[in-house]
Coordinates of C-alpha atoms and ligand atoms in Angstrom, one line a residue:
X15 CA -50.4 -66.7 -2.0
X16 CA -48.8 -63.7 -3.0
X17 CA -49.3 -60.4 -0.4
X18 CA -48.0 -57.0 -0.9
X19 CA -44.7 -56.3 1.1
X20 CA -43.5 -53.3 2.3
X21 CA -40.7 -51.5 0.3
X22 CA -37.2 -51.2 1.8
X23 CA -35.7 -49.7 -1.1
X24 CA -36.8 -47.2 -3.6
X25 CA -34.3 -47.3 -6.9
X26 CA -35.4 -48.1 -9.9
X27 CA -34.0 -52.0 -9.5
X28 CA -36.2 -52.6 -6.5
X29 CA -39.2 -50.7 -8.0
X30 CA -38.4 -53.1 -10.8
X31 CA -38.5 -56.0 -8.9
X32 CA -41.3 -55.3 -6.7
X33 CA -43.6 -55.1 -10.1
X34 CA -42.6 -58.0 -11.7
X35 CA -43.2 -60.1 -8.1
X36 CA -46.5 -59.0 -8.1
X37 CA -47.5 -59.3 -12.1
X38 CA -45.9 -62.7 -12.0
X39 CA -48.8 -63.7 -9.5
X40 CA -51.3 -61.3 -11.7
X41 CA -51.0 -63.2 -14.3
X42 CA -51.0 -66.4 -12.5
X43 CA -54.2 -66.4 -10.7
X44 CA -56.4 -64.6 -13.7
X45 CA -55.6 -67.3 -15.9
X46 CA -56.6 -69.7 -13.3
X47 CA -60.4 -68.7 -12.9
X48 CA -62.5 -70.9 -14.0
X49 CA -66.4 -70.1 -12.5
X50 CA -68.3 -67.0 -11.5
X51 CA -67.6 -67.6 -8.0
X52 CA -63.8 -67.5 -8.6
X53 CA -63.9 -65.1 -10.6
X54 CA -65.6 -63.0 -7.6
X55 CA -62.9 -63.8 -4.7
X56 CA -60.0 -62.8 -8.0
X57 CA -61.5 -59.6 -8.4
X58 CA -62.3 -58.7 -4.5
X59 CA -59.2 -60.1 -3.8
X60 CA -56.9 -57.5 -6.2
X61 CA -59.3 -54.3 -6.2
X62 CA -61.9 -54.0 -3.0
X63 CA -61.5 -50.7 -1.7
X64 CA -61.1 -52.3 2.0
X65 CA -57.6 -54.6 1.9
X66 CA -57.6 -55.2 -1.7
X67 CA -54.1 -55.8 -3.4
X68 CA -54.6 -52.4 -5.7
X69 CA -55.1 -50.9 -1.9
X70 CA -52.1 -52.1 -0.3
X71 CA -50.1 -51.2 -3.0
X72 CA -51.2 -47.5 -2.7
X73 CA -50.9 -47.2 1.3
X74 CA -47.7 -49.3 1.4
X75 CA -45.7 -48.0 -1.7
X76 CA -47.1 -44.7 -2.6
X77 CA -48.2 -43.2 0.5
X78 CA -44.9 -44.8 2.4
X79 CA -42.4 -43.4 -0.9
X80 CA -40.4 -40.8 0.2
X81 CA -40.8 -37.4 -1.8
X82 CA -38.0 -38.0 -4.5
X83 CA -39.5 -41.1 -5.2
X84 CA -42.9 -40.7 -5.3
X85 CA -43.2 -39.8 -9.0
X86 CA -41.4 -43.6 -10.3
X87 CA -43.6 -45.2 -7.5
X88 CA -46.7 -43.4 -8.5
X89 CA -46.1 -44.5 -12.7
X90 CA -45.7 -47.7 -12.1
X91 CA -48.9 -48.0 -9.8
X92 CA -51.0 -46.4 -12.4
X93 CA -49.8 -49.5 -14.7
X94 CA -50.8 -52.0 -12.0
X95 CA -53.7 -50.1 -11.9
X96 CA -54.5 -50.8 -15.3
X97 CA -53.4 -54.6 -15.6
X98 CA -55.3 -55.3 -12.4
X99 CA -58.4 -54.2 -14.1
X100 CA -58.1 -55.7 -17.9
X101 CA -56.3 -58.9 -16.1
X102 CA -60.3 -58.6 -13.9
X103 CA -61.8 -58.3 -17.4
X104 CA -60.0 -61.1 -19.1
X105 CA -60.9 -63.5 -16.3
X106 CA -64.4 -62.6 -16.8
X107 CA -64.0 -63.2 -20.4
X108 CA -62.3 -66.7 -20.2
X109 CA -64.4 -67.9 -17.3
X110 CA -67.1 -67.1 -19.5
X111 CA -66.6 -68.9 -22.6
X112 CA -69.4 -71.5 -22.3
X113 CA -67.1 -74.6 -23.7
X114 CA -64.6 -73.5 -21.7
X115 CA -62.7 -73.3 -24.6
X116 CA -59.5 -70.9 -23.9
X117 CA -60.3 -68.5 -26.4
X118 CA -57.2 -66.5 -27.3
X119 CA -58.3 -63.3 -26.1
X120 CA -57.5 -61.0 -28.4
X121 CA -59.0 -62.6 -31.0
X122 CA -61.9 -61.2 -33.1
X123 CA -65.0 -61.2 -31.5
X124 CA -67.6 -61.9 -34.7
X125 CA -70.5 -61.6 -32.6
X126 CA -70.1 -57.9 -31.7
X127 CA -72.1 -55.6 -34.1
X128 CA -70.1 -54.5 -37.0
X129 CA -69.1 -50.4 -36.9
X130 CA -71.4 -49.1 -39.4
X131 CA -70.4 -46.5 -41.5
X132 CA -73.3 -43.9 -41.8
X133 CA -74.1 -43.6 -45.8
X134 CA -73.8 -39.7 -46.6
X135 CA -76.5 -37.7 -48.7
X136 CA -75.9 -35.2 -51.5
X137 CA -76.3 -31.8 -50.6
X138 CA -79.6 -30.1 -51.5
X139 CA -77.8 -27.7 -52.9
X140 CA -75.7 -30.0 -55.5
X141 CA -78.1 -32.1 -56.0
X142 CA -80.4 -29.3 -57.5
X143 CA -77.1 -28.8 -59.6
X144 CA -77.0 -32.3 -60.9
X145 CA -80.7 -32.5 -62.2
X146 CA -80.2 -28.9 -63.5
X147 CA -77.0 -29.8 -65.2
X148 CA -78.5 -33.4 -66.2
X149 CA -81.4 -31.7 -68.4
X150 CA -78.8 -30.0 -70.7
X151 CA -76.5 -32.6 -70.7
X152 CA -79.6 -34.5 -72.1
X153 CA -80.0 -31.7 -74.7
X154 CA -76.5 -31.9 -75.9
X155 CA -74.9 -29.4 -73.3
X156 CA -71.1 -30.2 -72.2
X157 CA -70.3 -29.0 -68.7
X158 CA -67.2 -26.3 -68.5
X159 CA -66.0 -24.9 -64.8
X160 CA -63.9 -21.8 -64.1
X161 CA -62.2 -20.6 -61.2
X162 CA -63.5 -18.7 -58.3
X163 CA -61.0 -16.0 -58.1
X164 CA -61.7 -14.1 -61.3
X165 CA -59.7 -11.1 -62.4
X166 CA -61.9 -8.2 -63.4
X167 CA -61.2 -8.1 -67.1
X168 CA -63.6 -11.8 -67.0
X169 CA -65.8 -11.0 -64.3
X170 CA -66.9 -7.5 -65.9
X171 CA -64.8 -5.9 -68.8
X172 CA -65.3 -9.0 -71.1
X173 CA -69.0 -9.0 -70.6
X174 CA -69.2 -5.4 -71.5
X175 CA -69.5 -4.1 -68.2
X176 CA -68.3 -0.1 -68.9
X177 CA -65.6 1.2 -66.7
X178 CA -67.6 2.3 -63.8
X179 CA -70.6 -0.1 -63.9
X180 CA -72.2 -0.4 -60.1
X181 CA -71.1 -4.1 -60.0
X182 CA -67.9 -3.3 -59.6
X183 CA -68.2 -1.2 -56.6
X184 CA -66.9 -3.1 -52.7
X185 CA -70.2 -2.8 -51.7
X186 CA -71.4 -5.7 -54.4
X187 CA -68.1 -7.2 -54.8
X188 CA -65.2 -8.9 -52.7
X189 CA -62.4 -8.0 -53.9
X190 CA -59.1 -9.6 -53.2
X191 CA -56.4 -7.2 -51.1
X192 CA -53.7 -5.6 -51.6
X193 CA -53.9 -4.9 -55.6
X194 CA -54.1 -1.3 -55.8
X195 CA -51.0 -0.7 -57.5
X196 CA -52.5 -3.1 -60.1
X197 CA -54.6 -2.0 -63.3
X198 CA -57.7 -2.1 -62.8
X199 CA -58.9 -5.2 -65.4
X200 CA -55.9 -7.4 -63.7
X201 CA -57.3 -6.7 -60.4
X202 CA -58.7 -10.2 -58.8
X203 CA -61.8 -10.8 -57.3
X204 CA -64.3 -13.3 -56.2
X205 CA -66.2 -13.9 -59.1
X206 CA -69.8 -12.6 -58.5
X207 CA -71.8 -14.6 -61.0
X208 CA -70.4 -17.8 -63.5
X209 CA -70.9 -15.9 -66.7
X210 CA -66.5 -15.0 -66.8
X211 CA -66.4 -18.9 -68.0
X212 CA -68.4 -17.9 -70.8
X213 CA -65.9 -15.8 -72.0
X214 CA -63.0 -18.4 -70.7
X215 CA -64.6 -21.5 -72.9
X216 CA -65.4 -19.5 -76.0
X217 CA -61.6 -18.0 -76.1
X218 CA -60.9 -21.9 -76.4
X219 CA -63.7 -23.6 -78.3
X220 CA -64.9 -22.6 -81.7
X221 CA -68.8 -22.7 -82.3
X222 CA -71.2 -24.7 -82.1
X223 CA -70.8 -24.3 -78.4
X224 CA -73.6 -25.4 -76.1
X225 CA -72.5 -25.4 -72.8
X226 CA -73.7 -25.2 -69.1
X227 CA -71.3 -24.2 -65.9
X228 CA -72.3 -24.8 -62.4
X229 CA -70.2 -23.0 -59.9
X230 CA -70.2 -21.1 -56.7
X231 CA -70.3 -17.3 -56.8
X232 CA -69.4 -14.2 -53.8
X233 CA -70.8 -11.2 -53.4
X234 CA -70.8 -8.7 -50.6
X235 CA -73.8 -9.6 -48.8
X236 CA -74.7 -9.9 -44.9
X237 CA -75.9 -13.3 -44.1
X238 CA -80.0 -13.7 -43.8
X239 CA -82.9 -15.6 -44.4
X240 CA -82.2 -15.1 -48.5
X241 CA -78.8 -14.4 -48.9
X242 CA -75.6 -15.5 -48.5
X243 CA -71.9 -14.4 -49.5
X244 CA -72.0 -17.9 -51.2
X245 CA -73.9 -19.0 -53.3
X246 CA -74.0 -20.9 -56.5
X247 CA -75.3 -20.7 -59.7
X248 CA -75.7 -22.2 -63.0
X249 CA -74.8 -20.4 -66.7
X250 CA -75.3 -21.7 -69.8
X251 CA -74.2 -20.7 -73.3
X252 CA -75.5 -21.7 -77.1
X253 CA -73.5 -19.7 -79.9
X254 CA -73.9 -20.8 -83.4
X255 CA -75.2 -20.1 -86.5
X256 CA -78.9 -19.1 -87.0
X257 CA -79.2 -19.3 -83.4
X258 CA -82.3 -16.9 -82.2
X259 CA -84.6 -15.9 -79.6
X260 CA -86.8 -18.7 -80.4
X261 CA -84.3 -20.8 -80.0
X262 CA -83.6 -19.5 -75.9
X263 CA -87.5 -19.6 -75.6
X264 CA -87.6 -23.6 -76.4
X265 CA -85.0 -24.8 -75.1
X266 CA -85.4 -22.8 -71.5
X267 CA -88.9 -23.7 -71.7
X268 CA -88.4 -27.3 -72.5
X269 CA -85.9 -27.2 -69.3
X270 CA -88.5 -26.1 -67.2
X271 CA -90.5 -29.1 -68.0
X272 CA -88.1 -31.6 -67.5
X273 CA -86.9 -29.8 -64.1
X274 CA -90.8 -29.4 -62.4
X275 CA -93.2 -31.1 -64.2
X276 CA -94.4 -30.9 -67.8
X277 CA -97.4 -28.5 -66.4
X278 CA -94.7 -25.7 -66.2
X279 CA -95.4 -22.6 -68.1
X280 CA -93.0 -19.8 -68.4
X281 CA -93.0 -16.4 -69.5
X282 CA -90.2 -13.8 -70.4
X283 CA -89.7 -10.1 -69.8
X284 CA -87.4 -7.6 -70.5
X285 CA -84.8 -7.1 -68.4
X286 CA -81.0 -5.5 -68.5
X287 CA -77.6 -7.3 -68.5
X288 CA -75.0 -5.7 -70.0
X289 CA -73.5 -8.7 -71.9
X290 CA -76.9 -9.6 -73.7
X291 CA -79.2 -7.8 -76.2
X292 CA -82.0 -8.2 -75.7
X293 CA -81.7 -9.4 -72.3
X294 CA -84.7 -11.0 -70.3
X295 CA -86.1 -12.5 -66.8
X296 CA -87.7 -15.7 -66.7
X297 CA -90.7 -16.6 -64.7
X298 CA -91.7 -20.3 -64.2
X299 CA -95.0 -20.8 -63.0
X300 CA -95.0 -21.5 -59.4
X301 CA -94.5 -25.0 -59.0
X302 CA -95.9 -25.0 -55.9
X303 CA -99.2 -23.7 -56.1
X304 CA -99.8 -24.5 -59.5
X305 CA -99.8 -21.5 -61.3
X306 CA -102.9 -20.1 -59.2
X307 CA -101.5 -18.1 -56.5
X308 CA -103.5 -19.9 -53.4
X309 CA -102.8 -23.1 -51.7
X310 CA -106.4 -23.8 -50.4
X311 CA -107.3 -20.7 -49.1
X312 CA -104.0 -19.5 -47.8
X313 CA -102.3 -17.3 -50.3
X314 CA -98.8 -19.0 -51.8
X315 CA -96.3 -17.1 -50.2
X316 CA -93.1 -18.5 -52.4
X317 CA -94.7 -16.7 -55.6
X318 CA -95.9 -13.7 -53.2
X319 CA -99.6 -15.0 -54.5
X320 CA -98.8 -14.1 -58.2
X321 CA -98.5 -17.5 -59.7
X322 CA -95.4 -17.2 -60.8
X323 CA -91.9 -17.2 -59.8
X324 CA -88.8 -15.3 -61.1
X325 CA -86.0 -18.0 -61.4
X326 CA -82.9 -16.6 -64.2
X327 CA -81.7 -14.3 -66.2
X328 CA -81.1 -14.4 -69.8
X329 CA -81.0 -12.9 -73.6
X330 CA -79.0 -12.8 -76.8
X331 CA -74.8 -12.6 -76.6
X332 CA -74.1 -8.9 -77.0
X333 CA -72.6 -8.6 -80.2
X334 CA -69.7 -6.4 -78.0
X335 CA -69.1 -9.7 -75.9
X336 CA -67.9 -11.5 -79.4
X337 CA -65.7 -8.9 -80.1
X338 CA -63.3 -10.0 -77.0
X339 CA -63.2 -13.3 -77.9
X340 CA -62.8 -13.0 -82.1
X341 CA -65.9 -14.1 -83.1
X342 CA -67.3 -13.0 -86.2
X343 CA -71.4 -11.1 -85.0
X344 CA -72.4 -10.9 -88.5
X345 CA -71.8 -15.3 -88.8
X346 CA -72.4 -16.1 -85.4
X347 CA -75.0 -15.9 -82.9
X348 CA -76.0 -17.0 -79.6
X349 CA -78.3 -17.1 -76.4
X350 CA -76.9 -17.1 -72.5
X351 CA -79.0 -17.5 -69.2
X352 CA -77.6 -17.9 -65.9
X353 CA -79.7 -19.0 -62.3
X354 CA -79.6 -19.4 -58.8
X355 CA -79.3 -23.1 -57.7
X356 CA -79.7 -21.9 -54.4
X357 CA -83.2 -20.4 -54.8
X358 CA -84.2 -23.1 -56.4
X359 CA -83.6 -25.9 -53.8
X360 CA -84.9 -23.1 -51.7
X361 CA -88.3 -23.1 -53.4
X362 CA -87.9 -27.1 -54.4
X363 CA -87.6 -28.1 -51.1
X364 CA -89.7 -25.7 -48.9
X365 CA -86.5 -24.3 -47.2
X366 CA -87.5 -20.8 -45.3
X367 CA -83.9 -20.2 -44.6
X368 CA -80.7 -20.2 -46.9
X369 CA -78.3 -20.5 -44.3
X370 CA -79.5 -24.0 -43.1
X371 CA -78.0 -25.1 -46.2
X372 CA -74.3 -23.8 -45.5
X373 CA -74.2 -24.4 -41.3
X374 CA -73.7 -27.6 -41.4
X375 CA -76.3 -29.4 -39.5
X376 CA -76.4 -33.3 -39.9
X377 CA -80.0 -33.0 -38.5
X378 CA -81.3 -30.6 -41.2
X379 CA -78.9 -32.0 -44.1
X380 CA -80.1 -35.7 -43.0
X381 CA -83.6 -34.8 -44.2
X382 CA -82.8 -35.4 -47.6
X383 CA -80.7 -38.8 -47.6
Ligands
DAH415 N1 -74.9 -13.3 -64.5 C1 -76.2 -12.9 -64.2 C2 -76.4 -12.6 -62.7 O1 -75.6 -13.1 -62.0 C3 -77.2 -13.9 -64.6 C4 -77.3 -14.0 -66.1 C5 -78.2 -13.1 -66.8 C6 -76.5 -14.8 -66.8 C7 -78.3 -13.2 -68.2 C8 -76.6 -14.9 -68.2 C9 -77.5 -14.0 -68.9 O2 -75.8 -15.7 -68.9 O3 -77.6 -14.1 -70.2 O4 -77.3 -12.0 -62.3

């Protein structure tokens, strides 16, 4: 039976030698368990706190290692350390194995549970974008994207912005750094709404275009409960001949339908944009209390108890907007509308706070798997 001796000498030979004299016997007695009871004595035998092996290998080679050595002594008793305790747990294992089978023990185990990969969920957010985008595709719509850092000259000047519209002032827009020495329409920026790719696809494509572009958007806004830096929104485009308000009216109206129910009215008012004419706002009835302003007798607070609810902007291309792409205003013509996903998965969904959307939380974002 194998006991700990004391350590005469302390180089790395004898260190060496002590190990493997006590491994050999390690190895030799775990493999030879063959109940419970056995098993007991092996593991009392090499780790009870009182006269254990583990024990008398701490008191009579670490404590009794002179200083220099202490460090090589004190390695190489972690390692026993942890062979005395897998060699405990292997014993376990094989003395376990009902046919007494010697199982090779690092084998696969096909009895343990699988590790299950959680399924992920599509954000609330995107996943408003794909039905939105879905009911245009469905119309004929192709889907074009654009980068987020815009220069100026697509963000604004193209979309007849003048010189010193309000849009372009730091409080609304982030703009990148460093660019002073730039002119102005080179000047990049975060793109504050999608409506740039308008002017990027028709540069490209000749009419008929019908297009819609999801994307996210910047602007210079605190965090709260309804806004956030980042957001994202949806454009869309139609340019081609005979195309005319009647045309915008239908189709956005038909969209509305498909997107919350075919009960959804909507109505149009005028509105300003400066690359549109006339330009409009949309209101959708509210979807949630049905157009009437109450739920019960509490008043709807998502439409502010009007019965209806505000949800994009839109008109008829500028004329000015075809001139910086070389279209032809007297032959072509064409509607644009652009909308907040965002506000809509706000509304779809009963969010009250935007930021729960963009924080991250598997307990919140779980919700809609
Ligand atoms: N770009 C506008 C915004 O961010 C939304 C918009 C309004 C887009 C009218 C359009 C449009 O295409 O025709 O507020």
């Amino acid at each position: 039976m194998y006991t700990v001796p004391k350590l005469k000498s302390y180089t790395t030979a004898a260190l060496d030698k002590a190990v493997e004299t006590l491994r050999a016997a390690l190895e030799q007695e775990w493999k030879a368990v063959k109940n419970e009871s056995e098993w007991k004595a092996f593991r009392d035998r090499w780790m009870a706190r009182k006269n254990g092996i583990l024990t008398e290998v701490n008191d009579l080679w670490l404590k009794a290692a002179p200083k220099d050595a202490k460090r090589a002594v004190g390695q190489r008793v972690n390692e026993i350390k942890k062979q005395v305790e897998d060699s405990v747990h292997r014993a376990e294992s094989l003395y376990k194995d009902a046919a007494g089978t010697r199982v090779a023990l690092d084998a696969v185990d096909i009895t343990l549970p699988g590790i299950r990969r959680p399924l992920g969920a599509e954000h609330p957010v995107i996943k408003t974008v794909h039905e939105i985008v879905s009911v245009f595709r469905n119309l004929g719509y192709s889907v074009q994207e654009g980068p987020v850092i815009e220069t100026d000259y697509y963000n604004f000047e193209a979309l007849n912005f003048p010189p010193n519209h309000p849009a372009r002032d730091t409080q609304d827009t982030l703009f990148i750094a460093g660019q002073e020495s730039k002119p102005q329409r080179e000047r990049l920026l975060l793109r504050t709404h999608t409506s740039p790719v308008q002017i990027r696809t028709v540069e490209k494509m000749k009419p008929p275009i019908r297009i819609v572009i999801p994307g996210t958007v910047h602007r210079n806004d605190p965090p709260d409960a309804s806004h956030s830096p980042m957001f994202h929104q949806i454009e869309g485009l139609a340019v081609d001949t005979n195309i005319t308000f009647r045309d915008l009216k239908g189709t956005l109206d038909h969209a509305m339908k498909a997107l919350f129910g075919s009960s959804a009215r909507t109505s149009f008012r005028p509105s300003f944009f400066p690359f549109t004419e006339p330009s409009a706002e949309m209101m959708v009835s509210c979807f949630i209390c049905g157009g009437t302003g109450k739920r019960g007798s509490e008043p709807c607070r998502p439409c502010k108890q009007t019965g209806w609810i505000e949800i994009l902007g839109c008109g008829m291309v500028d004329p000015n907007v075809y001139g910086f792409v070389d279209y032809d205003p007297k032959k072509v013509s064409g509607f644009a509308f652009g909308m907040g996903a965002d506000r809509i998965a706000i509304l779809k969904y009963g969010v009250d706070d935007i930021q729960l959307f963009f924080n991250g939380d598997v307990r919140f974002l779980e919700q809609f798997g």
